[in-house]
Each structure stands twice: as C-alpha cells, then as structure tokens.
C-alpha cells in the first residue's frame, strides 16, 4: 500500500455500505477500497449491517436491529477506517413507521416533513444517530473534506451542517437526482407532486450552497444536476466493476455476440 499522509483525511457519510446487499452499497465500498491507493485514508460513517440467519435474503429486513445502548464498531477495511453505529429503531421511528402505513394521513405527514427538509422518513433514525455521533466525534477529529452521498438526502443535510460548523469542504455525491421523475419529459405532476418536487429542489439547492464539489455517475446526469442545483464545480465518477470479483475471459474477444447483464431497476417514468 502506498504511503498515506496523516494530513489527508476524508470522511464519508453513507447509510448504504457493505455488507448491505444493494447496488448503492457497492459504490461507497469502492470508494473505501480504492481511495487509499491514491494517498487518501477515508473514514466511513455507516451502520452495523448484521445479517440475520436464513436461507433467503430479504433486502428490506434481513439485517438485525440493535438494543439501545449497543456499542459502535470500528474496523479496518482495505486501508479505510469504518465506523459502524448500531441500528436502533427508536420510539420516534416506530411511531413514524406506523403513521406512514395509514392511508391519507401518511401523505400529510410526509408533506409536513418535506416542509422541514426531511424526505426519507423511514431512515430518520440513521440521520439522527449520525448527527449525534458527529457532534461528539468532530470535537476530537479533523477532516480535510467530507463526502455526503445521496440517498438518503439527509446525508447532504449533514454535509452542509458539517461545513457550516467546522468549515470542512463538502463534496456531494449524487447517485441519482433528488427526484427521478424530473428526468422524464412525459411526467405531468399533480399539484401535490409538484409541491413535493419544489420542496426537494429548494432544500437541495440550499444544501448545495455549501458544496465545494458535485460528483455524479455520468456526464448527462452531472450536467442536469449542475443546472438544477446551481453548482459550478463538478466531476464524473462512474460506477464500475471490481476487478477482484471478475475473472478475465479472453475467449470472449472477437466474438460476434455480446451478453449484457443489467443489475438494477428501470422506472417507466424515467423512459423518454
């Protein structure tokens, strides 16, 4: 491993991170794996993803909740430090989850939360856990920059908050837009949907006022986000395949047929 100067330190805030088995985890896992090879030692702030036993993996509920007072876990991963906070489902989160199951009331609660700049109510427990940790952690730790990744969007709120209180340069990593429906030329929102999108746009622009660099996965998305969010400095960092997971297949060279494997979702409203 190359020499990593002590003065070059990066904080990454991400709810999604291995071993959570989602596409969004792999991007941040790659950051943690490859940034140290370029002379940067990241510290990743994420959660303790403790898989539950069972033959089938249910992406929404295959990971354990922890009891209040459970300890943080710090580990070294590919030369990066990973701080994992316990997944504690607070009383507030339980109340929100129950409320969101009620027809009619759920949309009203979500809209009220949107007015306050909260857009992913199912993950609020993580946002407040991260913020409580950072209030203590930043009194003894210094970072040269912070990467806050979207989604959930509340990470960007934390990146802007950290820049405001510590002056740490804030890098915003967008894997998607703040609302994918705006990518479609055929989308005709109702007044309620339009209000929700306008609130998202307002808060994302507000957070981006403190952003030093915008990062996204493709040039078209980066161009659109730069215009939408009014951020001047931007850079493309694509998703890619981990060479350690794929064996080279030289017999595929010069073949007439090509096999394309797509891992993810296609949303009808994003199709132009």
Coordinates of C-alpha atoms in Angstrom, one line a residue, residues 14-116:
X14 CA -23.3 6.7 3.9
X15 CA -26.2 4.7 5.1
X16 CA -25.6 2.2 2.3
X17 CA -22.4 0.2 2.7
X18 CA -21.3 -3.4 2.5
X19 CA -22.3 -5.9 3.6
X20 CA -25.7 -4.4 2.9
X21 CA -26.5 -6.2 -0.3
X22 CA -27.7 -3.3 -2.5
X23 CA -26.2 -1.7 -5.6
X24 CA -25.9 1.6 -3.8
X25 CA -23.6 -0.1 -1.3
X26 CA -21.1 -1.1 -3.9
X27 CA -20.2 2.4 -5.0
X28 CA -19.3 3.5 -1.5
X29 CA -17.5 0.2 -0.9
X30 CA -15.4 1.0 -4.0
X31 CA -14.6 4.5 -2.6
X32 CA -13.3 2.9 0.7
X33 CA -11.3 0.3 -1.3
X34 CA -9.6 2.4 -3.9
X35 CA -9.2 5.9 -2.3
X36 CA -6.3 4.6 -0.1
X37 CA -4.4 3.6 -3.2
X38 CA -4.4 7.3 -4.2
X39 CA -3.0 8.6 -1.0
X40 CA -6.3 9.2 0.9
X41 CA -7.4 7.5 4.0
X42 CA -11.1 7.6 4.3
X43 CA -13.2 7.2 7.5
X44 CA -16.6 5.8 6.6
X45 CA -19.6 6.5 8.9
X46 CA -22.3 3.9 8.4
X47 CA -24.3 1.3 10.3
X48 CA -23.8 -2.1 11.7
X49 CA -25.2 -4.3 9.0
X50 CA -25.6 -7.6 10.9
X51 CA -27.2 -10.2 8.6
X52 CA -29.9 -12.4 10.1
X53 CA -29.7 -16.1 9.5
X54 CA -32.0 -17.6 6.9
X55 CA -32.0 -19.2 3.5
X56 CA -33.4 -16.2 1.7
X57 CA -32.2 -12.6 1.8
X58 CA -35.0 -10.1 2.2
X59 CA -33.3 -6.8 1.3
X60 CA -35.7 -4.8 3.4
X61 CA -35.5 -6.8 6.6
X62 CA -32.6 -9.2 6.6
X63 CA -30.4 -7.2 9.0
X64 CA -30.7 -7.0 12.7
X65 CA -31.9 -4.2 14.9
X66 CA -29.8 -3.5 18.0
X67 CA -30.9 -2.6 21.5
X68 CA -30.5 0.9 22.9
X69 CA -27.0 1.4 24.3
X70 CA -25.4 -1.1 21.8
X71 CA -21.8 -0.1 21.1
X72 CA -20.2 1.3 17.9
X73 CA -17.9 -0.9 15.9
X74 CA -14.7 0.3 14.3
X75 CA -12.9 -1.8 11.7
X76 CA -10.2 -1.5 9.1
X77 CA -11.4 -2.3 5.5
X78 CA -9.0 -2.1 2.6
X79 CA -7.0 0.6 4.4
X80 CA -10.1 2.6 5.3
X81 CA -11.5 3.1 8.8
X82 CA -15.1 2.1 9.0
X83 CA -17.2 3.3 12.0
X84 CA -20.4 1.4 12.3
X85 CA -23.2 2.7 14.5
X86 CA -25.8 0.3 15.9
X87 CA -29.2 0.1 14.1
X88 CA -31.5 1.2 16.9
X89 CA -35.2 1.6 16.0
X90 CA -36.2 4.4 18.3
X91 CA -39.7 5.0 19.6
X92 CA -39.9 8.0 17.3
X93 CA -39.1 5.8 14.3
X94 CA -41.6 3.2 15.3
X95 CA -44.3 5.9 15.6
X96 CA -43.3 7.3 12.1
X97 CA -43.4 3.8 10.6
X98 CA -46.9 3.1 12.0
X99 CA -48.1 6.5 10.8
X100 CA -46.8 6.0 7.3
X101 CA -49.0 2.9 7.0
X102 CA -52.2 4.8 7.5
X103 CA -53.9 5.8 4.2
X104 CA -54.4 9.5 3.8
X105 CA -52.6 10.5 7.0
X106 CA -49.3 9.2 5.6
X107 CA -49.2 11.6 2.7
X108 CA -50.0 14.6 5.1
X109 CA -47.2 13.6 7.5
X110 CA -44.7 13.2 4.6
X111 CA -45.6 16.6 3.2
X112 CA -45.2 18.3 6.6
X113 CA -41.8 16.6 7.0
X114 CA -40.9 17.8 3.5
X115 CA -41.5 21.4 4.6
X116 CA -38.9 20.8 7.3

